[in-house]
mmCIF file of C-alpha atoms and ligand atoms in Angstrom:
data_model
loop_
_atom_site.group_PDB
_atom_site.id
_atom_site.type_symbol
_atom_site.label_atom_id
_atom_site.label_comp_id
_atom_site.label_asym_id
_atom_site.label_seq_id
_atom_site.Cartn_x
_atom_site.Cartn_y
_atom_site.Cartn_z
ATOM 1 C CA MET A 1 73.203 -20.367 49.755
ATOM 2 C CA LYS A 2 74.345 -16.853 49.369
ATOM 3 C CA ILE A 3 74.069 -15.680 45.791
ATOM 4 C CA SER A 4 76.804 -13.522 46.532
ATOM 5 C CA GLU A 5 78.907 -16.797 46.621
ATOM 6 C CA ILE A 6 77.688 -18.232 43.183
ATOM 7 C CA PHE A 7 79.046 -15.203 41.236
ATOM 8 C CA LYS A 8 82.374 -16.269 42.691
ATOM 9 C CA LYS A 9 81.818 -19.634 40.902
ATOM 10 C CA ARG A 10 80.039 -19.092 37.962
ATOM 11 C CA ASP A 11 80.749 -16.989 35.073
ATOM 12 C CA LYS A 12 77.776 -17.396 33.187
ATOM 13 C CA GLY A 13 74.219 -18.394 34.332
ATOM 14 C CA ILE A 14 70.592 -17.559 34.431
ATOM 15 C CA SER A 15 67.971 -16.805 37.183
ATOM 16 C CA PHE A 16 64.174 -16.993 37.372
ATOM 17 C CA GLU A 17 61.503 -14.533 38.995
ATOM 18 C CA PHE A 18 58.261 -15.503 39.947
ATOM 19 C CA PHE A 19 54.985 -14.225 41.593
ATOM 20 C CA PRO A 20 53.172 -15.633 44.733
ATOM 21 C CA PRO A 21 49.709 -17.425 43.521
ATOM 22 C CA LYS A 22 46.475 -16.049 45.122
ATOM 23 C CA THR A 23 45.035 -19.982 44.994
ATOM 24 C CA GLU A 24 46.061 -23.323 46.237
ATOM 25 C CA GLU A 25 45.911 -24.461 42.678
ATOM 26 C CA GLY A 26 48.077 -21.654 41.535
ATOM 27 C CA LYS A 27 50.635 -22.850 44.155
ATOM 28 C CA LYS A 28 50.797 -26.352 42.980
ATOM 29 C CA GLN A 29 51.094 -24.816 39.382
ATOM 30 C CA LEU A 30 53.794 -23.036 40.402
ATOM 31 C CA LEU A 31 55.613 -25.985 42.190
ATOM 32 C CA THR A 32 55.668 -27.468 38.623
ATOM 33 C CA VAL A 33 56.833 -24.918 37.025
ATOM 34 C CA ALA A 34 59.436 -24.465 39.237
ATOM 35 C CA LYS A 35 60.738 -27.823 38.909
ATOM 36 C CA GLU A 36 60.472 -27.872 35.008
ATOM 37 C CA LEU A 37 62.714 -24.523 35.132
ATOM 38 C CA SER A 38 65.117 -26.103 37.900
ATOM 39 C CA THR A 39 66.424 -28.286 35.365
ATOM 40 C CA PHE A 40 68.168 -25.467 33.430
ATOM 41 C CA ASP A 41 70.454 -25.286 36.544
ATOM 42 C CA PRO A 42 69.213 -21.547 37.408
ATOM 43 C CA MET A 43 71.475 -19.533 39.897
ATOM 44 C CA TYR A 44 68.587 -18.636 41.847
ATOM 45 C CA ALA A 45 64.886 -18.261 42.001
ATOM 46 C CA SER A 46 63.371 -15.174 43.366
ATOM 47 C CA VAL A 47 59.474 -14.311 44.390
ATOM 48 C CA THR A 48 57.918 -11.058 44.511
ATOM 49 C CA TYR A 49 56.753 -8.950 47.189
ATOM 50 C CA GLY A 50 53.153 -7.157 47.050
ATOM 51 C CA ALA A 51 53.499 -3.450 47.238
ATOM 52 C CA GLY A 52 53.421 -2.183 50.865
ATOM 53 C CA GLY A 53 53.658 -6.031 52.185
ATOM 54 C CA THR A 54 50.177 -6.937 51.011
ATOM 55 C CA THR A 55 51.410 -10.408 49.845
ATOM 56 C CA GLN A 56 53.627 -10.883 52.654
ATOM 57 C CA GLU A 57 52.223 -14.413 53.836
ATOM 58 C CA ARG A 58 52.031 -15.386 50.097
ATOM 59 C CA THR A 59 55.282 -14.402 49.142
ATOM 60 C CA ARG A 60 56.656 -16.432 52.560
ATOM 61 C CA ASP A 61 54.584 -19.572 52.089
ATOM 62 C CA VAL A 62 55.717 -20.080 48.185
ATOM 63 C CA LEU A 63 59.685 -19.196 49.495
ATOM 64 C CA TYR A 64 59.010 -22.294 52.037
ATOM 65 C CA MET A 65 57.519 -24.536 49.389
ATOM 66 C CA LEU A 66 59.953 -23.974 47.123
ATOM 67 C CA LYS A 67 62.925 -24.624 49.813
ATOM 68 C CA GLU A 68 61.164 -27.774 50.834
ATOM 69 C CA GLU A 69 60.380 -29.278 47.694
ATOM 70 C CA THR A 70 63.000 -27.962 44.965
ATOM 71 C CA GLY A 71 67.002 -27.632 45.426
ATOM 72 C CA LEU A 72 66.492 -23.882 44.081
ATOM 73 C CA THR A 73 68.569 -21.162 45.895
ATOM 74 C CA LEU A 74 65.971 -18.762 46.978
ATOM 75 C CA MET A 75 65.753 -14.973 47.132
ATOM 76 C CA SER A 76 62.776 -12.881 48.565
ATOM 77 C CA HIS A 77 61.784 -9.454 47.126
ATOM 78 C CA LEU A 78 60.957 -7.399 49.892
ATOM 79 C CA THR A 79 59.595 -3.780 49.754
ATOM 80 C CA CYS A 80 60.086 -1.207 52.462
ATOM 81 C CA ILE A 81 57.494 1.503 51.944
ATOM 82 C CA GLY A 82 55.292 1.823 54.889
ATOM 83 C CA ALA A 83 57.009 -1.002 57.107
ATOM 84 C CA THR A 84 58.434 -0.659 60.540
ATOM 85 C CA ALA A 85 61.732 -1.894 61.726
ATOM 86 C CA GLU A 86 59.675 -3.941 63.861
ATOM 87 C CA SER A 87 58.021 -5.936 61.081
ATOM 88 C CA MET A 88 61.240 -6.281 59.009
ATOM 89 C CA ASP A 89 63.251 -7.686 62.025
ATOM 90 C CA SER A 90 60.293 -10.100 62.311
ATOM 91 C CA LEU A 91 60.302 -11.081 58.653
ATOM 92 C CA LEU A 92 64.180 -11.194 58.316
ATOM 93 C CA ASN A 93 64.668 -13.245 61.267
ATOM 94 C CA ASP A 94 61.889 -15.811 59.884
ATOM 95 C CA TYR A 95 63.771 -16.025 56.536
ATOM 96 C CA LYS A 96 67.214 -16.542 58.341
ATOM 97 C CA GLU A 97 65.308 -19.503 60.406
ATOM 98 C CA HIS A 98 64.156 -20.843 57.062
ATOM 99 C CA GLY A 99 67.209 -20.660 54.972
ATOM 100 C CA ILE A 100 65.976 -17.774 52.600
ATOM 101 C CA ASP A 101 69.463 -16.274 52.699
ATOM 102 C CA ASN A 102 68.846 -13.745 49.911
ATOM 103 C CA ILE A 103 66.919 -10.381 50.013
ATOM 104 C CA LEU A 104 65.976 -7.953 46.938
ATOM 105 C CA ALA A 105 65.929 -4.738 49.030
ATOM 106 C CA LEU A 106 63.191 -2.440 47.317
ATOM 107 C CA ARG A 107 61.559 0.907 48.249
ATOM 108 C CA GLY A 108 58.235 -0.447 46.309
ATOM 109 C CA ASP A 109 55.123 1.730 45.340
ATOM 110 C CA PRO A 110 51.661 2.373 47.658
ATOM 111 C CA PRO A 111 49.707 -0.355 46.762
ATOM 112 C CA PRO A 112 47.082 0.813 44.341
ATOM 113 C CA ASP A 113 44.128 -0.943 45.877
ATOM 114 C CA VAL A 114 44.990 0.177 49.701
ATOM 115 C CA PRO A 115 43.565 3.605 49.109
ATOM 116 C CA ASP A 116 44.396 4.739 52.822
ATOM 117 C CA PHE A 117 48.021 3.603 52.570
ATOM 118 C CA ASP A 118 50.009 6.027 54.282
ATOM 119 C CA PRO A 119 53.800 5.595 53.618
ATOM 120 C CA THR A 120 54.612 8.244 56.157
ATOM 121 C CA LYS A 121 53.656 5.797 58.636
ATOM 122 C CA GLY A 122 56.570 3.673 57.849
ATOM 123 C CA GLU A 123 60.468 3.928 59.187
ATOM 124 C CA PHE A 124 62.086 3.678 55.507
ATOM 125 C CA SER A 125 62.016 6.395 53.011
ATOM 126 C CA TYR A 126 63.812 4.376 50.140
ATOM 127 C CA ALA A 127 65.482 1.105 49.378
ATOM 128 C CA VAL A 128 68.736 2.455 50.601
ATOM 129 C CA ASP A 129 67.597 2.650 54.032
ATOM 130 C CA LEU A 130 66.328 -1.187 53.700
ATOM 131 C CA VAL A 131 69.857 -2.374 52.385
ATOM 132 C CA LYS A 132 71.416 -0.656 55.678
ATOM 133 C CA PHE A 133 68.986 -2.291 57.672
ATOM 134 C CA ILE A 134 69.140 -5.881 56.184
ATOM 135 C CA LYS A 135 73.334 -5.206 56.345
ATOM 136 C CA LYS A 136 73.329 -5.080 59.755
ATOM 137 C CA TYR A 137 72.263 -8.697 60.137
ATOM 138 C CA ASP A 138 75.802 -9.481 58.413
ATOM 139 C CA TYR A 139 74.028 -12.559 56.964
ATOM 140 C CA PHE A 140 72.032 -11.904 53.771
ATOM 141 C CA SER A 141 73.441 -11.536 50.380
ATOM 142 C CA ILE A 142 71.571 -8.329 48.903
ATOM 143 C CA SER A 143 70.417 -7.128 45.816
ATOM 144 C CA VAL A 144 68.709 -3.757 44.520
ATOM 145 C CA ALA A 145 66.816 -2.587 41.486
ATOM 146 C CA VAL A 146 68.383 -0.454 38.676
ATOM 147 C CA TYR A 147 66.639 1.093 35.998
ATOM 148 C CA PRO A 148 68.276 1.082 32.368
ATOM 149 C CA GLU A 149 65.880 3.857 31.236
ATOM 150 C CA VAL A 150 65.431 5.522 34.412
ATOM 151 C CA HIS A 151 63.005 5.270 37.336
ATOM 152 C CA GLN A 152 59.855 6.736 36.645
ATOM 153 C CA GLU A 153 60.206 9.521 39.439
ATOM 154 C CA ALA A 154 63.661 10.319 39.170
ATOM 155 C CA THR A 155 64.675 13.823 38.505
ATOM 156 C CA SER A 156 67.744 13.146 36.102
ATOM 157 C CA ALA A 157 69.468 9.959 34.788
ATOM 158 C CA GLU A 158 72.437 11.360 36.764
ATOM 159 C CA ALA A 159 70.502 11.770 39.919
ATOM 160 C CA ASP A 160 68.966 7.907 39.675
ATOM 161 C CA LEU A 161 72.380 6.827 39.174
ATOM 162 C CA GLU A 162 73.740 8.683 41.810
ATOM 163 C CA TYR A 163 70.937 6.935 44.037
ATOM 164 C CA ALA A 164 72.116 3.631 42.627
ATOM 165 C CA LYS A 165 75.427 3.643 43.614
ATOM 166 C CA GLN A 166 74.647 4.906 47.091
ATOM 167 C CA LYS A 167 72.133 1.696 47.790
ATOM 168 C CA ILE A 168 74.941 -0.286 46.214
ATOM 169 C CA ASP A 169 77.742 0.912 48.241
ATOM 170 C CA ALA A 170 75.497 0.505 51.454
ATOM 171 C CA GLY A 171 75.994 -3.009 50.554
ATOM 172 C CA ALA A 172 74.212 -4.528 47.883
ATOM 173 C CA ASP A 173 76.399 -7.838 46.030
ATOM 174 C CA PHE A 174 74.128 -7.207 42.849
ATOM 175 C CA GLY A 175 71.905 -5.393 40.691
ATOM 176 C CA ILE A 176 68.550 -6.472 38.527
ATOM 177 C CA SER A 177 67.437 -4.112 36.004
ATOM 178 C CA GLN A 178 63.831 -3.327 35.253
ATOM 179 C CA MET A 179 62.524 -4.508 32.090
ATOM 180 C CA PHE A 180 63.920 -3.125 28.867
ATOM 181 C CA PHE A 181 63.392 -3.868 25.326
ATOM 182 C CA ASP A 182 66.219 -2.293 23.463
ATOM 183 C CA SER A 183 69.530 -3.759 24.313
ATOM 184 C CA ARG A 184 71.087 -0.423 23.844
ATOM 185 C CA TYR A 185 69.554 1.114 26.980
ATOM 186 C CA PHE A 186 70.867 -1.736 29.063
ATOM 187 C CA LEU A 187 74.138 -1.400 27.465
ATOM 188 C CA ASP A 188 74.713 2.369 27.921
ATOM 189 C CA PHE A 189 73.506 2.079 31.808
ATOM 190 C CA LEU A 190 76.310 -0.445 32.232
ATOM 191 C CA ASP A 191 78.933 2.033 30.784
ATOM 192 C CA ARG A 192 77.502 4.852 32.800
ATOM 193 C CA ALA A 193 77.622 2.964 36.132
ATOM 194 C CA TYR A 194 80.807 1.244 35.341
ATOM 195 C CA LYS A 195 82.230 4.766 34.854
ATOM 196 C CA LYS A 196 80.803 5.957 37.971
ATOM 197 C CA GLY A 197 82.397 2.962 39.984
ATOM 198 C CA ILE A 198 79.813 0.316 40.220
ATOM 199 C CA ASN A 199 81.467 -2.896 39.418
ATOM 200 C CA ILE A 200 79.076 -5.573 41.103
ATOM 201 C CA PRO A 201 77.139 -7.935 38.849
ATOM 202 C CA ILE A 202 74.131 -5.990 36.878
ATOM 203 C CA LEU A 203 71.576 -8.633 35.608
ATOM 204 C CA PRO A 204 69.011 -7.211 32.971
ATOM 205 C CA GLY A 205 65.726 -8.210 33.341
ATOM 206 C CA ILE A 206 63.951 -10.056 30.557
ATOM 207 C CA MET A 207 60.435 -9.816 29.495
ATOM 208 C CA PRO A 208 59.546 -11.963 26.951
ATOM 209 C CA ILE A 209 56.688 -10.058 25.137
ATOM 210 C CA THR A 210 53.791 -12.391 24.850
ATOM 211 C CA ASP A 211 50.699 -10.017 25.148
ATOM 212 C CA LEU A 212 51.457 -6.737 23.761
ATOM 213 C CA ASN A 213 48.717 -5.246 24.967
ATOM 214 C CA LYS A 214 49.638 -5.955 28.520
ATOM 215 C CA ILE A 215 53.018 -4.990 28.094
ATOM 216 C CA ARG A 216 52.436 -1.499 26.528
ATOM 217 C CA LYS A 217 50.726 -0.677 29.847
ATOM 218 C CA PHE A 218 53.028 -1.844 32.181
ATOM 219 C CA ALA A 219 56.076 -0.402 29.856
ATOM 220 C CA SER A 220 54.536 3.287 30.109
ATOM 221 C CA PHE A 221 53.924 3.022 33.685
ATOM 222 C CA CYS A 222 57.690 2.069 34.255
ATOM 223 C CA LYS A 223 58.869 3.963 31.205
ATOM 224 C CA ALA A 224 60.294 1.253 29.095
ATOM 225 C CA THR A 225 60.529 1.850 25.425
ATOM 226 C CA ILE A 226 59.008 -0.323 22.840
ATOM 227 C CA PRO A 227 61.169 -0.335 19.800
ATOM 228 C CA LYS A 228 59.265 0.073 16.608
ATOM 229 C CA GLU A 229 60.474 -3.295 15.402
ATOM 230 C CA VAL A 230 58.278 -4.612 18.038
ATOM 231 C CA GLU A 231 55.651 -2.674 17.230
ATOM 232 C CA ASP A 232 55.869 -3.607 13.462
ATOM 233 C CA ARG A 233 56.173 -7.166 13.988
ATOM 234 C CA MET A 234 53.307 -7.503 16.336
ATOM 235 C CA SER A 235 50.714 -4.814 15.412
ATOM 236 C CA GLY A 236 49.081 -7.299 12.947
ATOM 237 C CA ILE A 237 48.740 -10.201 15.307
ATOM 238 C CA LEU A 238 47.563 -8.368 18.336
ATOM 239 C CA ASP A 239 44.107 -11.001 18.163
ATOM 240 C CA LYS A 240 46.408 -13.820 17.241
ATOM 241 C CA PRO A 241 48.236 -15.044 20.643
ATOM 242 C CA ASP A 242 50.080 -18.073 19.673
ATOM 243 C CA GLU A 243 51.304 -15.793 16.749
ATOM 244 C CA MET A 244 52.274 -13.228 19.087
ATOM 245 C CA GLN A 245 53.807 -15.566 21.732
ATOM 246 C CA ARG A 246 56.105 -17.120 18.608
ATOM 247 C CA VAL A 247 57.413 -13.434 17.568
ATOM 248 C CA GLY A 248 57.784 -12.496 21.298
ATOM 249 C CA ILE A 249 60.047 -15.652 21.675
ATOM 250 C CA ASP A 250 62.173 -14.860 18.602
ATOM 251 C CA LEU A 251 62.681 -11.298 19.928
ATOM 252 C CA ALA A 252 63.723 -12.158 23.204
ATOM 253 C CA VAL A 253 66.004 -14.698 21.960
ATOM 254 C CA GLN A 254 67.409 -11.809 19.903
ATOM 255 C CA GLN A 255 67.695 -9.532 22.686
ATOM 256 C CA CYS A 256 69.522 -12.080 24.824
ATOM 257 C CA GLU A 257 72.063 -13.020 22.074
ATOM 258 C CA ASP A 258 72.573 -9.527 21.621
ATOM 259 C CA LEU A 259 73.380 -8.936 25.148
ATOM 260 C CA LEU A 260 75.435 -12.218 25.755
ATOM 261 C CA ASP A 261 77.203 -11.007 22.450
ATOM 262 C CA ASN A 262 78.256 -7.735 24.041
ATOM 263 C CA GLY A 263 79.611 -9.552 27.096
ATOM 264 C CA VAL A 264 76.585 -9.393 29.448
ATOM 265 C CA LYS A 265 77.119 -13.142 31.528
ATOM 266 C CA TYR A 266 73.919 -13.435 33.781
ATOM 267 C CA LEU A 267 70.342 -13.177 32.583
ATOM 268 C CA HIS A 268 67.138 -12.693 35.190
ATOM 269 C CA PHE A 269 64.055 -13.894 33.740
ATOM 270 C CA TYR A 270 60.566 -12.360 34.476
ATOM 271 C CA THR A 271 58.498 -15.803 34.082
ATOM 272 C CA MET A 272 54.902 -14.853 34.844
ATOM 273 C CA ASN A 273 54.989 -17.839 36.370
ATOM 274 C CA LYS A 274 55.164 -20.147 33.222
ATOM 275 C CA SER A 275 57.713 -22.489 31.944
ATOM 276 C CA GLU A 276 57.266 -23.001 28.477
ATOM 277 C CA VAL A 277 58.349 -19.408 26.882
ATOM 278 C CA VAL A 278 61.348 -19.203 29.142
ATOM 279 C CA SER A 279 62.322 -22.838 28.497
ATOM 280 C CA GLU A 280 62.163 -22.270 24.504
ATOM 281 C CA ILE A 281 64.347 -18.821 24.731
ATOM 282 C CA ILE A 282 67.012 -20.784 27.140
ATOM 283 C CA GLY A 283 66.745 -23.826 24.363
ATOM 284 C CA ALA A 284 67.749 -21.553 21.975
ATOM 285 C CA LEU A 285 70.701 -19.738 23.584
ATOM 286 C CA LYS A 286 72.100 -23.004 24.873
ATOM 287 C CA ASN A 287 75.220 -22.569 23.171
ATOM 288 C CA LYS A 288 75.619 -19.209 23.947
ATOM 289 C CA LEU A 289 75.148 -19.989 28.120
ATOM 290 C CA ASN A 290 77.215 -22.955 28.315
HETATM 291 P P1 LIG B 301 64.521 3.372 45.562
HETATM 292 O O1 LIG B 301 66.086 2.903 44.895
HETATM 293 O O2 LIG B 301 64.378 3.777 46.797
HETATM 294 O O3 LIG B 301 64.495 4.798 44.278
HETATM 295 C C1 LIG B 301 63.193 5.211 43.948
HETATM 296 C C2 LIG B 301 63.131 6.637 43.644
HETATM 297 O O4 LIG B 301 63.548 7.277 44.584
HETATM 298 C C3 LIG B 301 64.033 6.541 42.302
HETATM 299 O O5 LIG B 301 63.472 7.521 41.496
HETATM 300 C C4 LIG B 301 65.628 7.169 42.656
HETATM 301 O O6 LIG B 301 66.163 7.884 42.115
HETATM 302 C C5 LIG B 301 65.034 8.156 44.402
HETATM 303 N N1 LIG B 301 65.768 7.915 45.161
HETATM 304 C C6 LIG B 301 66.522 6.956 45.925
HETATM 305 N N2 LIG B 301 67.131 7.416 47.105
HETATM 306 C C7 LIG B 301 66.708 8.544 46.911
HETATM 307 C C8 LIG B 301 67.170 9.778 47.940
HETATM 308 N N3 LIG B 301 67.818 9.382 49.195
HETATM 309 N N4 LIG B 301 66.637 11.098 48.004
HETATM 310 C C9 LIG B 301 66.006 11.437 47.172
HETATM 311 N N5 LIG B 301 65.601 10.470 45.828
HETATM 312 C C10 LIG B 301 66.223 9.150 45.769
HETATM 313 N N6 LIG B 301 57.808 -3.742 43.437
HETATM 314 C C11 LIG B 301 57.060 -4.305 44.522
HETATM 315 O O7 LIG B 301 56.295 -3.892 44.849
HETATM 316 N N7 LIG B 301 57.550 -5.637 44.668
HETATM 317 C C12 LIG B 301 58.497 -6.475 43.757
HETATM 318 O O8 LIG B 301 58.527 -7.801 44.198
HETATM 319 C C13 LIG B 301 59.285 -5.733 43.215
HETATM 320 N N8 LIG B 301 60.021 -6.387 42.431
HETATM 321 C C14 LIG B 301 60.800 -5.383 41.628
HETATM 322 C C15 LIG B 301 62.195 -6.081 40.974
HETATM 323 C C16 LIG B 301 62.731 -5.401 40.083
HETATM 324 C C17 LIG B 301 64.047 -6.201 39.562
HETATM 325 C C18 LIG B 301 62.523 -4.326 39.849
HETATM 326 C C19 LIG B 301 63.253 -3.505 38.718
HETATM 327 C C20 LIG B 301 61.494 -3.397 40.453
HETATM 328 C C21 LIG B 301 61.040 -4.342 41.385
HETATM 329 N N9 LIG B 301 59.785 -3.629 41.930
HETATM 330 C C22 LIG B 301 58.823 -4.153 42.596
HETATM 331 C C23 LIG B 301 59.291 -2.271 41.712
HETATM 332 C C24 LIG B 301 60.077 -0.987 42.334
HETATM 333 O O9 LIG B 301 59.407 -1.595 43.779
HETATM 334 C C25 LIG B 301 59.782 0.522 42.004
HETATM 335 O O10 LIG B 301 60.197 0.498 41.003
HETATM 336 C C26 LIG B 301 59.742 1.333 43.095
HETATM 337 O O11 LIG B 301 59.017 2.323 42.246
HETATM 338 C C27 LIG B 301 61.038 1.623 43.485
HETATM 339 O O12 LIG B 301 62.162 0.865 44.240
HETATM 340 P P2 LIG B 301 63.491 0.865 44.153
HETATM 341 O O13 LIG B 301 63.701 -0.182 45.278
HETATM 342 O O14 LIG B 301 64.023 1.122 42.897
HETATM 343 O O15 LIG B 301 63.475 2.472 44.961
#
């Protein structure tokens, strides 16, 4: 099913993001997690795609497994950096044949573990090129990534928003945001986007902080601010994973409540292929999500 159609029918909803595991055991565990999370009636679940196509096979395998074994509506992340039109056509045709109707169109980053990766060999420069390419199928529902705290390479917030608008205007049905931990950034972004004429659904990407050290690394790469409240509540419990998880769940619930109270309708959860944390958060939000 196309996610663009789901938005027409639902004025509230959640979605889940998974990554393709490296082992058969990981795949089995992911299937269990996906089945557990599907009881929350998500709008869709998405599967990430390794930078430069490094997980292409695994992403596809996981999508087809979930398609066969669950009733979930599915979306593939797809990066275009270094890719050829021929390879994209081949993958998109395969997705179409297997009923994967939704694509998150991304530029991606050069894969850090492939030192001789040459992005100039590809035929796409930016996500907007991939959106245009997918659009010509007149088949897929397309989403794009947006950055409440501005993409790390952008020359300015204005330029970043202008490029976001270009990829949306090229045919995106909805946007999903980079993780952020202070709702203010997301709500300000929505406001700026709306003033610029962007009126598709933009889903906030919710990353529960269950391990602050790990999140610090990723947050510094993608320039997501970790608020003082998070540091204050977690700095004394960095060596106590259970306590950190408990606080992380509380903070994520607080963040989601804040967003929903401010008119946000949909939430996209980065699950890290685990169900426990996200299930607790959604359980706590039950009254606001129904
Ligand atoms: P673009 O929209 O192309 O933007 C990249 C940069 O170029 C920005 O700074 C933008 O301002 C600038 N720009 C855009 N257009 C132009 C132009 N015409 N001229 C000049 N500058 C321009 N990565 C993965 O590898 N796999 C995944 O599965 C994955 N999933 C993601 C899911 C979400 C929700 C998000 C937010 C990110 C995800 N990423 C993933 C990371 C993403 O690939 C990186 O953030 C990447 O650096 C940018 O991708 P993009 O599609 O936003 O790029």
